[in-house]
mmCIF file of C-alpha atoms in Angstrom:
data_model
loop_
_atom_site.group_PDB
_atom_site.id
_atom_site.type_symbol
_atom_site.label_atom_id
_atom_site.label_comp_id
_atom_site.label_asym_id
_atom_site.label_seq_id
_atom_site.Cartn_x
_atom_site.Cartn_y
_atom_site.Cartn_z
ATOM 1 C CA UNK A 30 -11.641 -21.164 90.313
ATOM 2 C CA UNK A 31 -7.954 -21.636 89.124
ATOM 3 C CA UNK A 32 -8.467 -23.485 86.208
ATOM 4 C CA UNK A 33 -10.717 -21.348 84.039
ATOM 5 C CA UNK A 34 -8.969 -20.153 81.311
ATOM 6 C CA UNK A 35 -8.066 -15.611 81.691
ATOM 7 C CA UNK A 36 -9.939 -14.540 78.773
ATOM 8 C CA UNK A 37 -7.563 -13.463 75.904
ATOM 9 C CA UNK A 38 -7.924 -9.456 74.778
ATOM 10 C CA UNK A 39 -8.092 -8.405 71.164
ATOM 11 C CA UNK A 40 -4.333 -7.370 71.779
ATOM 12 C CA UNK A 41 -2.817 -10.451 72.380
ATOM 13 C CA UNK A 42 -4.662 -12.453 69.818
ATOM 14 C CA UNK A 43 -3.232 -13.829 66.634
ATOM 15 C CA UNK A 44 -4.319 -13.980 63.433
ATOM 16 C CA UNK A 45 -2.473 -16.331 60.959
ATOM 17 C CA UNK A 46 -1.946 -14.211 57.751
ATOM 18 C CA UNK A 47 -2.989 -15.554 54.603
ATOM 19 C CA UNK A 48 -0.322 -16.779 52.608
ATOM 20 C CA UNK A 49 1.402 -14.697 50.306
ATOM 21 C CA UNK A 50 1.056 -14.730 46.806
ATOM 22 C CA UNK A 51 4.402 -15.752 45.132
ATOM 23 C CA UNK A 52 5.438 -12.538 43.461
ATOM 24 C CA UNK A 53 5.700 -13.030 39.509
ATOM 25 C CA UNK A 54 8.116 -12.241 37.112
ATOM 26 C CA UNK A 55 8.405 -9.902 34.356
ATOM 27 C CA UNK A 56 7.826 -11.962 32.057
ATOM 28 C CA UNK A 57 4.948 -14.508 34.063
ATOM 29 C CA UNK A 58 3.003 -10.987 34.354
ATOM 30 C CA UNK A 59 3.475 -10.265 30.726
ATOM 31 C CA UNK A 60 2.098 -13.839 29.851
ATOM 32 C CA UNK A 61 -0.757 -13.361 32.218
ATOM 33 C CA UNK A 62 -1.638 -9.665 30.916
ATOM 34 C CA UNK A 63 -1.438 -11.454 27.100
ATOM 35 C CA UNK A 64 -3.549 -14.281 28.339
ATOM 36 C CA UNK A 65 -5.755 -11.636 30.131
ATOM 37 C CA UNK A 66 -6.238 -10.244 26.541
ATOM 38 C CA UNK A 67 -6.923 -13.253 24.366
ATOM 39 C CA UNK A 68 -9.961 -14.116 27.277
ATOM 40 C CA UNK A 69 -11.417 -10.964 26.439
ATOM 41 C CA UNK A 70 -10.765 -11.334 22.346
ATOM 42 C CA UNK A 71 -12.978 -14.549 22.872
ATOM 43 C CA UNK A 72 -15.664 -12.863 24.366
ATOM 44 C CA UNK A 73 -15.636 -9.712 21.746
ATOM 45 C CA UNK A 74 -14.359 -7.061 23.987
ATOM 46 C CA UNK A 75 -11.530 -6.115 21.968
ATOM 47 C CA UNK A 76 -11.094 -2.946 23.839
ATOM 48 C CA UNK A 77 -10.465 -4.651 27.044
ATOM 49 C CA UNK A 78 -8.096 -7.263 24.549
ATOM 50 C CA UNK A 79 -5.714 -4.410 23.464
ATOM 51 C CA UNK A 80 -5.357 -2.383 26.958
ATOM 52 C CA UNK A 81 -4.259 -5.856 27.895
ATOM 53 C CA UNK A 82 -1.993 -6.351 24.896
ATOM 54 C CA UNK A 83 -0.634 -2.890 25.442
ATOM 55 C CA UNK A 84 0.021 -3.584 29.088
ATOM 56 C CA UNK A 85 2.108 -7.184 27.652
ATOM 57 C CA UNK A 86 4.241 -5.318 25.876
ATOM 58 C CA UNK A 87 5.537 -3.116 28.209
ATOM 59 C CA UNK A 88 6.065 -5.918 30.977
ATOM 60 C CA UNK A 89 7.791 -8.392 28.374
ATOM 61 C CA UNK A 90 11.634 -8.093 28.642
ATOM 62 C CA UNK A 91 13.343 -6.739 25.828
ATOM 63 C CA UNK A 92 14.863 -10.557 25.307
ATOM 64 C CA UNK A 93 11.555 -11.257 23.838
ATOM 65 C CA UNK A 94 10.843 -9.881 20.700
ATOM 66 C CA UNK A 95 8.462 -12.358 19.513
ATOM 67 C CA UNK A 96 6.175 -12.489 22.475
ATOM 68 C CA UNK A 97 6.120 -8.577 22.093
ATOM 69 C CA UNK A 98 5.693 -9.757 18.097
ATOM 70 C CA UNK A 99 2.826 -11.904 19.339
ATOM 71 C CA UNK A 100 1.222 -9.258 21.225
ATOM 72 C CA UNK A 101 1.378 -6.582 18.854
ATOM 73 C CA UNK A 102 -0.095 -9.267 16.038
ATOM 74 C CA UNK A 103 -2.772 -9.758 18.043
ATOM 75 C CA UNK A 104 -3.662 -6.072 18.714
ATOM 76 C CA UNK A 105 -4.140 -6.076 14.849
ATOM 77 C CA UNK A 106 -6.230 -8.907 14.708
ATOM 78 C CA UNK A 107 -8.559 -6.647 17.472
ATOM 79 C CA UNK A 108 -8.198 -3.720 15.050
ATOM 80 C CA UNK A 109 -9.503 -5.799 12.220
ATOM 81 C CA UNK A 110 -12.469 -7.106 14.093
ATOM 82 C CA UNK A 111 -13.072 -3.536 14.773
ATOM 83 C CA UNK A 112 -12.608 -2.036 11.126
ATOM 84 C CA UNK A 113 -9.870 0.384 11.765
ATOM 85 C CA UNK A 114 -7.729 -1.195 9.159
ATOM 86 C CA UNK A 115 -5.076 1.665 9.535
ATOM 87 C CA UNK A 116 -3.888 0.459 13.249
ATOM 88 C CA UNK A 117 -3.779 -3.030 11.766
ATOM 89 C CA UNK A 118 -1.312 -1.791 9.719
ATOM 90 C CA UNK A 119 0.963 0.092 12.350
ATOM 91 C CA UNK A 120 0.649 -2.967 14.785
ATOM 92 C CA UNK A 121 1.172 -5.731 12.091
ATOM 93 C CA UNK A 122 3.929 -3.518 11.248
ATOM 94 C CA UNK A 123 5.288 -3.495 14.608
ATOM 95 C CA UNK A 124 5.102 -7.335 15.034
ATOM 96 C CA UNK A 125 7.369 -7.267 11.760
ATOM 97 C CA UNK A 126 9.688 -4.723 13.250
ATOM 98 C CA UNK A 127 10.643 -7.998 15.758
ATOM 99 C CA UNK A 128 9.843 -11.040 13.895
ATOM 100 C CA UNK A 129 10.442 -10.286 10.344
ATOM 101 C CA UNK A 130 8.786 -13.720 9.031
ATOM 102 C CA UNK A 131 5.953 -13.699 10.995
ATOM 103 C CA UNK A 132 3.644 -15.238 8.414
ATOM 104 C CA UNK A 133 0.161 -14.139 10.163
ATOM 105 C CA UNK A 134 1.460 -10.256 10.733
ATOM 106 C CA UNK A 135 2.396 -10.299 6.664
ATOM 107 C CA UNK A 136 -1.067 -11.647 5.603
ATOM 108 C CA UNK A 137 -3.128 -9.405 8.262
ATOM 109 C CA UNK A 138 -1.496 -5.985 7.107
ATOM 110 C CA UNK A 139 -1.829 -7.342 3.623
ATOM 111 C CA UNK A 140 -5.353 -7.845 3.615
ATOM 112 C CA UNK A 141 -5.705 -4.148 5.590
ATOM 113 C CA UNK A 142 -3.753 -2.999 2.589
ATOM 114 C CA UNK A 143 -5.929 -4.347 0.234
ATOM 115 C CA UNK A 144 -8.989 -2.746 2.346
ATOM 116 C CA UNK A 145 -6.897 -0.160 2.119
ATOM 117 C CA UNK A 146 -6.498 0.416 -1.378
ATOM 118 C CA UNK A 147 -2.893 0.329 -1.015
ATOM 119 C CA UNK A 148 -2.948 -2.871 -3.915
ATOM 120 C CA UNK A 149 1.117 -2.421 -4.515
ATOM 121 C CA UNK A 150 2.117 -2.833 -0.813
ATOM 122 C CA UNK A 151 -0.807 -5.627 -0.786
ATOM 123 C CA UNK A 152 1.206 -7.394 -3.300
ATOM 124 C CA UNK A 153 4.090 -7.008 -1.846
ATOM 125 C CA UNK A 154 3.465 -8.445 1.695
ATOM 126 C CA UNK A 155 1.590 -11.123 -0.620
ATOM 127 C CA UNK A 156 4.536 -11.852 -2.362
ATOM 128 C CA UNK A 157 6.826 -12.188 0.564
ATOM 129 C CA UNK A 158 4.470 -14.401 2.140
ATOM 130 C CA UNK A 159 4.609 -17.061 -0.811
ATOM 131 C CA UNK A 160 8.036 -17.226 -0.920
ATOM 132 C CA UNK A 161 8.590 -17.333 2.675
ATOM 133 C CA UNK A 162 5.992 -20.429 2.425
ATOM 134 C CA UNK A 163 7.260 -22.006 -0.866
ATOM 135 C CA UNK A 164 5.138 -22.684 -3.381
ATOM 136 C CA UNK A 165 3.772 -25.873 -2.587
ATOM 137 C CA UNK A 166 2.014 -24.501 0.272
ATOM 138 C CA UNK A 167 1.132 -21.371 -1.139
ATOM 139 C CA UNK A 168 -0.639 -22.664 -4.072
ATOM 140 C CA UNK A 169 -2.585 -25.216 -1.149
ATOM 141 C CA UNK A 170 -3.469 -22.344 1.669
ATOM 142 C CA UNK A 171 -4.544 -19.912 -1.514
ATOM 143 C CA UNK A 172 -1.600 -17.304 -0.869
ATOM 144 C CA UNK A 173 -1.057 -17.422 -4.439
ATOM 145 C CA UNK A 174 -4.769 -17.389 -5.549
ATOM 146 C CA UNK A 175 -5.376 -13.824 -3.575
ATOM 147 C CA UNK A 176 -2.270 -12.851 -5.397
ATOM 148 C CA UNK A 177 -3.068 -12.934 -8.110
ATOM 149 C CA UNK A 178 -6.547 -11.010 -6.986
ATOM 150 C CA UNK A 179 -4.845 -8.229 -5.999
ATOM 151 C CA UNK A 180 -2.766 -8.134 -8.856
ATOM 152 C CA UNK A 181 -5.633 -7.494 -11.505
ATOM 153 C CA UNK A 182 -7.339 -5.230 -8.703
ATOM 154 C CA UNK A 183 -3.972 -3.241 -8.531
ATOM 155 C CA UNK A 184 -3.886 -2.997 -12.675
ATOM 156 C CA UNK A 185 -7.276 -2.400 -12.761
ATOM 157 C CA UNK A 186 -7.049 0.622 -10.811
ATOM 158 C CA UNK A 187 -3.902 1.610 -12.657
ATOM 159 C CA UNK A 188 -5.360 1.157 -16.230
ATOM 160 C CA UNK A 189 -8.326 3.481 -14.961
ATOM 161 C CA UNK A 190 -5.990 6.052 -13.815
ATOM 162 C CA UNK A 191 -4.373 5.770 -17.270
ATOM 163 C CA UNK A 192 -7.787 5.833 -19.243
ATOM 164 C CA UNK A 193 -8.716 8.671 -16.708
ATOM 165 C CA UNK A 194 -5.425 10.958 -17.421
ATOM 166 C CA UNK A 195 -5.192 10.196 -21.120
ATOM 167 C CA UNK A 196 -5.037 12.856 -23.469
ATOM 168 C CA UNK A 197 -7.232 11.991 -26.533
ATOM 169 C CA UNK A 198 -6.064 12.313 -30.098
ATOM 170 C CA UNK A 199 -6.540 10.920 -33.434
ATOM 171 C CA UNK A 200 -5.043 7.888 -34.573
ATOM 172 C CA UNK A 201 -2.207 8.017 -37.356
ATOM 173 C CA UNK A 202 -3.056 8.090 -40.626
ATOM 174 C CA UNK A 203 -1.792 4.593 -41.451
ATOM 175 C CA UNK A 204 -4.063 3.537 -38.593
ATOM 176 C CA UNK A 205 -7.234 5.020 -40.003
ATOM 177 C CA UNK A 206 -5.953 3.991 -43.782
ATOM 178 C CA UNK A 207 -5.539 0.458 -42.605
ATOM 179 C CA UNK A 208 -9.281 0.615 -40.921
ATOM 180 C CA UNK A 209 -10.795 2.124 -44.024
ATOM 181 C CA UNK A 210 -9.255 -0.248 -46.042
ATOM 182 C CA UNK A 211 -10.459 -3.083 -43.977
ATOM 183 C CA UNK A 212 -13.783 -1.873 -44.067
ATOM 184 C CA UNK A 213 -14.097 -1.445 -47.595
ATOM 185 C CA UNK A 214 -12.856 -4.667 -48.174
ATOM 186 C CA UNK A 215 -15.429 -6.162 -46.087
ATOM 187 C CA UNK A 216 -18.074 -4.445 -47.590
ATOM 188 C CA UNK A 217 -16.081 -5.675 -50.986
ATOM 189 C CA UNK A 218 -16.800 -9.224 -50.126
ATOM 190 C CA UNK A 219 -20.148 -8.607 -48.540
ATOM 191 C CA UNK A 220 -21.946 -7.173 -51.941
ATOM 192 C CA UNK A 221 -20.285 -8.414 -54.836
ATOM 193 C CA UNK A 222 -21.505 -11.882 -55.901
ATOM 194 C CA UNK A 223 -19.454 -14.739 -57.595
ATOM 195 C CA UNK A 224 -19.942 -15.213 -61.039
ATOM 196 C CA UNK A 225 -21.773 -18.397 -62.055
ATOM 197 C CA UNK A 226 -20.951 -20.286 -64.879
#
């Protein structure tokens, strides 16, 4: 019969290919890899968050120092959850290298610092902090308060050292004259009675 169809071989038969992904950008891979990395800080893996920060920074253009700033920020905040305050240093450090008023980088590395035991670098990203945020809003978000904190922590640990390292020694003789005066004054007053009339 003429009018059945010829049967069609695997040769001649076409597939429609799926369409093609539009190819990204640089910078739309970058912001994919970062949001790639702040799925898996949600879900604790903060592992799996830095390889993805890491792999941000190297696709974001160098025109974009404060996504790279962003990325590197949040690499610290993964360090922190994972107590290696040390790398939240070096990456809160390299967020500042880019964005040099990037008011969560300063208070993360100053809180490692203070982990840290580093109280005068503590008090100095502290410091910078309030008076990149005024004072009005540094005495309201407590920048000032924890301050302060470090502050007596820092001269604690200094007058320690001091105490620690100092060489004893006798007082002068006008202080010990001036005690033993004072004392026998007070026992002066203490056992002699008034005279009564």
């Amino acid at each position: 019969p003429a009018d059945t169809p010829k049967p069609v071989t695997p040769e001649e038969e076409t597939v429609p290919e799926p369409p093609k992904e539009p190819e990204l950008t640089p910078l739309e891979e970058a912001d994919k890899k970062k949001a790639a990395g702040n799925g898996f800080f949600k879900k604790s893996d903060f592992e799996g968050a830095i390889n993805c920060y890491l792999q941000a920074i190297e696709l974001y253009p160098d025109e974009n120092p404060v996504e790279k700033s962003h990325c590197y920020q949040n690499m610290a905040a993964a360090f922190e959850k994972l107590g290696k305050p040390e790398e939240v240093v070096k990456y809160c450090s390299k967020a500042l290298d880019l964005n040099q008023k990037y008011i969560k980088a300063i208070q993360r590395r100053a809180t490692a610092y203070e982990k840290l035991n580093k109280y005068e670098a503590s008090i100095k990203d502290w410091t910078a902090v309030c008076l990149i945020e005024g004072p009005e809003k540094s005495m309201k978000s407590g920048y000032m308060a924890t301050s302060d904190r470090v502050l007596k922590a820092y001269g604690d640990e200094k007058a320690k050292k001091l105490m620690a390292a100092r060489v004893p020694r006798l007082p002068s003789h006008t202080v010990i004259n001036s005690a033993l005066d004072n004392i026998h004054m007070r026992d002066f007053h203490t056992t002699t009675k008034p005279e009564t009339l």
